[in-house]
mmCIF file of C-alpha atoms in Angstrom:
data_model
loop_
_atom_site.group_PDB
_atom_site.id
_atom_site.type_symbol
_atom_site.label_atom_id
_atom_site.label_comp_id
_atom_site.label_asym_id
_atom_site.label_seq_id
_atom_site.Cartn_x
_atom_site.Cartn_y
_atom_site.Cartn_z
ATOM 1 C CA UNK A 1 -11.438 16.779 2.349
ATOM 2 C CA UNK A 2 -7.779 15.953 2.823
ATOM 3 C CA UNK A 3 -5.148 14.596 0.428
ATOM 4 C CA UNK A 4 -3.336 11.308 0.833
ATOM 5 C CA UNK A 5 -0.902 9.612 -1.515
ATOM 6 C CA UNK A 6 0.191 6.072 -2.160
ATOM 7 C CA UNK A 7 3.903 6.345 -2.906
ATOM 8 C CA UNK A 8 5.356 3.552 -5.043
ATOM 9 C CA UNK A 9 9.133 3.202 -5.186
ATOM 10 C CA UNK A 10 11.951 0.862 -6.120
ATOM 11 C CA UNK A 11 15.395 0.963 -4.609
ATOM 12 C CA UNK A 12 18.658 -0.679 -5.613
ATOM 13 C CA UNK A 13 18.985 -3.439 -2.981
ATOM 14 C CA UNK A 14 18.940 -7.192 -3.608
ATOM 15 C CA UNK A 15 15.516 -7.358 -1.926
ATOM 16 C CA UNK A 16 14.142 -4.670 -4.276
ATOM 17 C CA UNK A 17 15.395 -6.673 -7.255
ATOM 18 C CA UNK A 18 13.984 -9.915 -5.861
ATOM 19 C CA UNK A 19 10.545 -8.354 -5.312
ATOM 20 C CA UNK A 20 10.400 -6.774 -8.777
ATOM 21 C CA UNK A 21 11.442 -10.030 -10.468
ATOM 22 C CA UNK A 22 9.092 -12.265 -8.442
ATOM 23 C CA UNK A 23 6.108 -9.957 -8.912
ATOM 24 C CA UNK A 24 7.034 -8.956 -12.487
ATOM 25 C CA UNK A 25 6.706 -5.365 -11.397
ATOM 26 C CA UNK A 26 8.335 -1.991 -11.604
ATOM 27 C CA UNK A 27 7.601 -1.413 -7.892
ATOM 28 C CA UNK A 28 9.183 -3.147 -4.917
ATOM 29 C CA UNK A 29 7.764 -0.907 -2.201
ATOM 30 C CA UNK A 30 4.760 1.228 -1.370
ATOM 31 C CA UNK A 31 4.297 3.795 1.397
ATOM 32 C CA UNK A 32 1.431 6.097 2.366
ATOM 33 C CA UNK A 33 1.760 9.852 2.811
ATOM 34 C CA UNK A 34 -0.666 11.919 4.865
ATOM 35 C CA UNK A 35 -0.054 15.179 3.012
ATOM 36 C CA UNK A 36 -1.533 17.676 5.503
ATOM 37 C CA UNK A 37 0.175 16.044 8.496
ATOM 38 C CA UNK A 38 3.356 15.478 6.408
ATOM 39 C CA UNK A 39 3.645 11.936 7.750
ATOM 40 C CA UNK A 40 4.841 8.908 5.808
ATOM 41 C CA UNK A 41 3.647 5.447 6.868
ATOM 42 C CA UNK A 42 5.384 2.281 5.699
ATOM 43 C CA UNK A 43 6.671 -1.129 6.638
ATOM 44 C CA UNK A 44 10.301 -1.741 5.732
ATOM 45 C CA UNK A 45 12.381 -4.900 5.763
ATOM 46 C CA UNK A 46 14.748 -4.779 8.704
ATOM 47 C CA UNK A 47 12.852 -1.972 10.416
ATOM 48 C CA UNK A 48 9.167 -2.956 10.545
ATOM 49 C CA UNK A 49 6.402 -0.381 10.849
ATOM 50 C CA UNK A 50 7.520 3.238 10.486
ATOM 51 C CA UNK A 51 5.744 6.567 10.893
ATOM 52 C CA UNK A 52 8.038 9.444 9.937
ATOM 53 C CA UNK A 53 7.870 13.096 8.867
ATOM 54 C CA UNK A 54 8.110 13.947 5.194
ATOM 55 C CA UNK A 55 7.995 12.009 1.949
ATOM 56 C CA UNK A 56 11.488 10.622 1.531
ATOM 57 C CA UNK A 57 10.577 9.023 -1.814
ATOM 58 C CA UNK A 58 9.567 12.266 -3.558
ATOM 59 C CA UNK A 59 13.035 12.720 -5.087
ATOM 60 C CA UNK A 60 13.782 9.069 -5.847
ATOM 61 C CA UNK A 61 14.581 8.340 -9.464
ATOM 62 C CA UNK A 62 12.079 5.489 -9.487
ATOM 63 C CA UNK A 63 8.933 6.573 -7.670
ATOM 64 C CA UNK A 64 5.351 7.532 -8.414
ATOM 65 C CA UNK A 65 2.509 8.934 -6.324
ATOM 66 C CA UNK A 66 -1.184 8.252 -6.745
ATOM 67 C CA UNK A 67 -3.148 10.792 -4.720
ATOM 68 C CA UNK A 68 -6.749 10.862 -3.544
ATOM 69 C CA UNK A 69 -8.972 13.176 -1.533
ATOM 70 C CA UNK A 70 -10.605 11.543 1.481
ATOM 71 C CA UNK A 71 -13.094 12.778 4.035
ATOM 72 C CA UNK A 72 -11.785 14.336 7.231
ATOM 73 C CA UNK A 73 -13.229 11.380 9.158
ATOM 74 C CA UNK A 74 -11.449 8.794 6.993
ATOM 75 C CA UNK A 75 -8.203 10.757 7.222
ATOM 76 C CA UNK A 76 -8.480 10.878 11.012
ATOM 77 C CA UNK A 77 -9.334 7.155 11.223
ATOM 78 C CA UNK A 78 -6.339 6.176 9.059
ATOM 79 C CA UNK A 79 -4.016 8.428 11.032
ATOM 80 C CA UNK A 80 -5.307 7.000 14.332
ATOM 81 C CA UNK A 81 -4.700 3.455 13.027
ATOM 82 C CA UNK A 82 -1.149 4.409 12.013
ATOM 83 C CA UNK A 83 -0.429 5.810 15.482
ATOM 84 C CA UNK A 84 -1.839 2.654 17.073
ATOM 85 C CA UNK A 85 0.455 0.480 14.938
ATOM 86 C CA UNK A 86 3.390 2.711 15.847
ATOM 87 C CA UNK A 87 2.740 2.152 19.571
ATOM 88 C CA UNK A 88 2.586 -1.610 18.931
ATOM 89 C CA UNK A 89 6.072 -1.750 17.363
ATOM 90 C CA UNK A 90 4.949 -4.103 14.565
ATOM 91 C CA UNK A 91 7.713 -6.033 12.802
ATOM 92 C CA UNK A 92 8.214 -6.667 9.099
ATOM 93 C CA UNK A 93 6.525 -9.755 7.621
ATOM 94 C CA UNK A 94 9.350 -11.605 5.887
ATOM 95 C CA UNK A 95 7.295 -14.814 5.687
ATOM 96 C CA UNK A 96 4.355 -12.854 4.284
ATOM 97 C CA UNK A 97 6.670 -11.324 1.678
ATOM 98 C CA UNK A 98 7.724 -14.854 0.708
ATOM 99 C CA UNK A 99 4.040 -15.889 0.439
ATOM 100 C CA UNK A 100 3.408 -12.983 -1.975
ATOM 101 C CA UNK A 101 6.326 -14.145 -4.134
ATOM 102 C CA UNK A 102 5.059 -17.745 -4.083
ATOM 103 C CA UNK A 103 1.572 -16.514 -5.034
ATOM 104 C CA UNK A 104 2.990 -14.542 -7.957
ATOM 105 C CA UNK A 105 5.079 -17.462 -9.186
ATOM 106 C CA UNK A 106 2.707 -20.408 -8.590
ATOM 107 C CA UNK A 107 -0.751 -18.919 -8.088
ATOM 108 C CA UNK A 108 -3.068 -17.758 -5.334
ATOM 109 C CA UNK A 109 -3.594 -21.252 -3.946
ATOM 110 C CA UNK A 110 0.156 -21.580 -3.246
ATOM 111 C CA UNK A 111 0.344 -18.224 -1.460
ATOM 112 C CA UNK A 112 -2.709 -19.077 0.678
ATOM 113 C CA UNK A 113 -1.259 -22.505 1.489
ATOM 114 C CA UNK A 114 2.006 -20.960 2.670
ATOM 115 C CA UNK A 115 0.148 -18.386 4.797
ATOM 116 C CA UNK A 116 -1.840 -21.221 6.406
ATOM 117 C CA UNK A 117 1.408 -22.940 7.413
ATOM 118 C CA UNK A 118 2.936 -19.850 9.022
ATOM 119 C CA UNK A 119 3.136 -19.624 12.806
ATOM 120 C CA UNK A 120 0.570 -17.435 14.520
ATOM 121 C CA UNK A 121 3.214 -14.792 15.239
ATOM 122 C CA UNK A 122 3.476 -14.096 11.490
ATOM 123 C CA UNK A 123 -0.014 -12.556 11.640
ATOM 124 C CA UNK A 124 1.377 -9.873 13.961
ATOM 125 C CA UNK A 125 3.676 -8.460 11.271
ATOM 126 C CA UNK A 126 3.042 -6.254 8.236
ATOM 127 C CA UNK A 127 4.478 -5.890 4.748
ATOM 128 C CA UNK A 128 4.150 -2.580 2.932
ATOM 129 C CA UNK A 129 1.252 -3.411 0.602
ATOM 130 C CA UNK A 130 -0.706 -5.266 3.313
ATOM 131 C CA UNK A 131 -0.387 -2.237 5.569
ATOM 132 C CA UNK A 132 -1.816 0.078 2.928
ATOM 133 C CA UNK A 133 -4.711 -2.186 2.008
ATOM 134 C CA UNK A 134 -5.651 -2.297 5.702
ATOM 135 C CA UNK A 135 -5.377 1.490 5.964
ATOM 136 C CA UNK A 136 -7.406 2.122 2.811
ATOM 137 C CA UNK A 137 -10.190 -0.088 4.140
ATOM 138 C CA UNK A 138 -10.923 2.859 6.473
ATOM 139 C CA UNK A 139 -12.009 4.705 3.309
ATOM 140 C CA UNK A 140 -13.396 1.748 1.314
ATOM 141 C CA UNK A 141 -14.332 -1.175 3.596
ATOM 142 C CA UNK A 142 -14.667 -3.492 0.572
ATOM 143 C CA UNK A 143 -11.206 -2.692 -0.821
ATOM 144 C CA UNK A 144 -9.734 -5.960 -2.155
ATOM 145 C CA UNK A 145 -12.836 -7.720 -0.834
ATOM 146 C CA UNK A 146 -12.546 -11.473 -0.823
ATOM 147 C CA UNK A 147 -8.765 -11.365 -1.018
ATOM 148 C CA UNK A 148 -6.352 -11.797 1.863
ATOM 149 C CA UNK A 149 -4.618 -8.407 2.123
ATOM 150 C CA UNK A 150 -1.420 -10.187 3.157
ATOM 151 C CA UNK A 151 -1.104 -11.491 -0.419
ATOM 152 C CA UNK A 152 -1.463 -8.153 -2.241
ATOM 153 C CA UNK A 153 1.763 -7.168 -3.974
ATOM 154 C CA UNK A 154 2.838 -3.553 -4.539
ATOM 155 C CA UNK A 155 2.234 -4.089 -8.282
ATOM 156 C CA UNK A 156 -1.296 -5.409 -7.742
ATOM 157 C CA UNK A 157 -2.087 -2.474 -5.462
ATOM 158 C CA UNK A 158 -0.601 -0.086 -8.038
ATOM 159 C CA UNK A 159 -2.772 -1.459 -10.871
ATOM 160 C CA UNK A 160 -5.993 -1.253 -8.826
ATOM 161 C CA UNK A 161 -5.269 2.290 -7.627
ATOM 162 C CA UNK A 162 -4.245 3.447 -11.098
ATOM 163 C CA UNK A 163 -7.608 2.270 -12.460
ATOM 164 C CA UNK A 164 -9.421 4.188 -9.686
ATOM 165 C CA UNK A 165 -7.301 7.280 -10.319
ATOM 166 C CA UNK A 166 -8.031 7.201 -14.063
ATOM 167 C CA UNK A 167 -11.743 6.668 -13.405
ATOM 168 C CA UNK A 168 -11.808 9.657 -11.032
ATOM 169 C CA UNK A 169 -10.185 11.904 -13.676
ATOM 170 C CA UNK A 170 -12.961 11.394 -16.226
ATOM 171 C CA UNK A 171 -14.627 14.761 -16.771
ATOM 172 C CA UNK A 172 -18.372 14.695 -16.365
ATOM 173 C CA UNK A 173 -20.603 17.566 -17.500
ATOM 174 C CA UNK A 174 -21.966 19.591 -14.598
ATOM 175 C CA UNK A 175 -25.444 19.656 -16.122
ATOM 176 C CA UNK A 176 -25.696 15.922 -16.725
ATOM 177 C CA UNK A 177 -29.353 15.023 -17.352
ATOM 178 C CA UNK A 178 -28.935 11.689 -15.601
ATOM 179 C CA UNK A 179 -27.424 13.223 -12.478
ATOM 180 C CA UNK A 180 -24.137 11.415 -12.956
#
């Protein structure tokens, strides 16, 4: 088993403020840290897909990590996907980011309608939360099943992962009669 962390953060830029207001969230950004490899994966406005050493958000005033153990196979599959995206030089999805904001303000139908109107090239970009939903589907294929991962906000991802993290922390007796 290997450790991975979803790293939620909020900076001080106008885009950070816009995202937190539109999504009514504390978090404007999410990255993914492969702890053993010490690699951080993210998609940043103005830079697109990034794969870099270290966890640059660890010392940010406004950040939080939610960590999980994953199988060696899942870890390797996620890391391979990240390297593939790095070779593809994927850009940032500004239009997708707008669709998330529209979804949060007007509802899921509005976000889906905007995505449907986007040019095909918009599907070849990634926003931070979309990237991590796609990566985590290597571990849980049904993660956010039935929902377009392009419309998942950092806050929505945070809430779902926090529930999983809390559920995983529940202590169960080792001699449980029902083999739980």
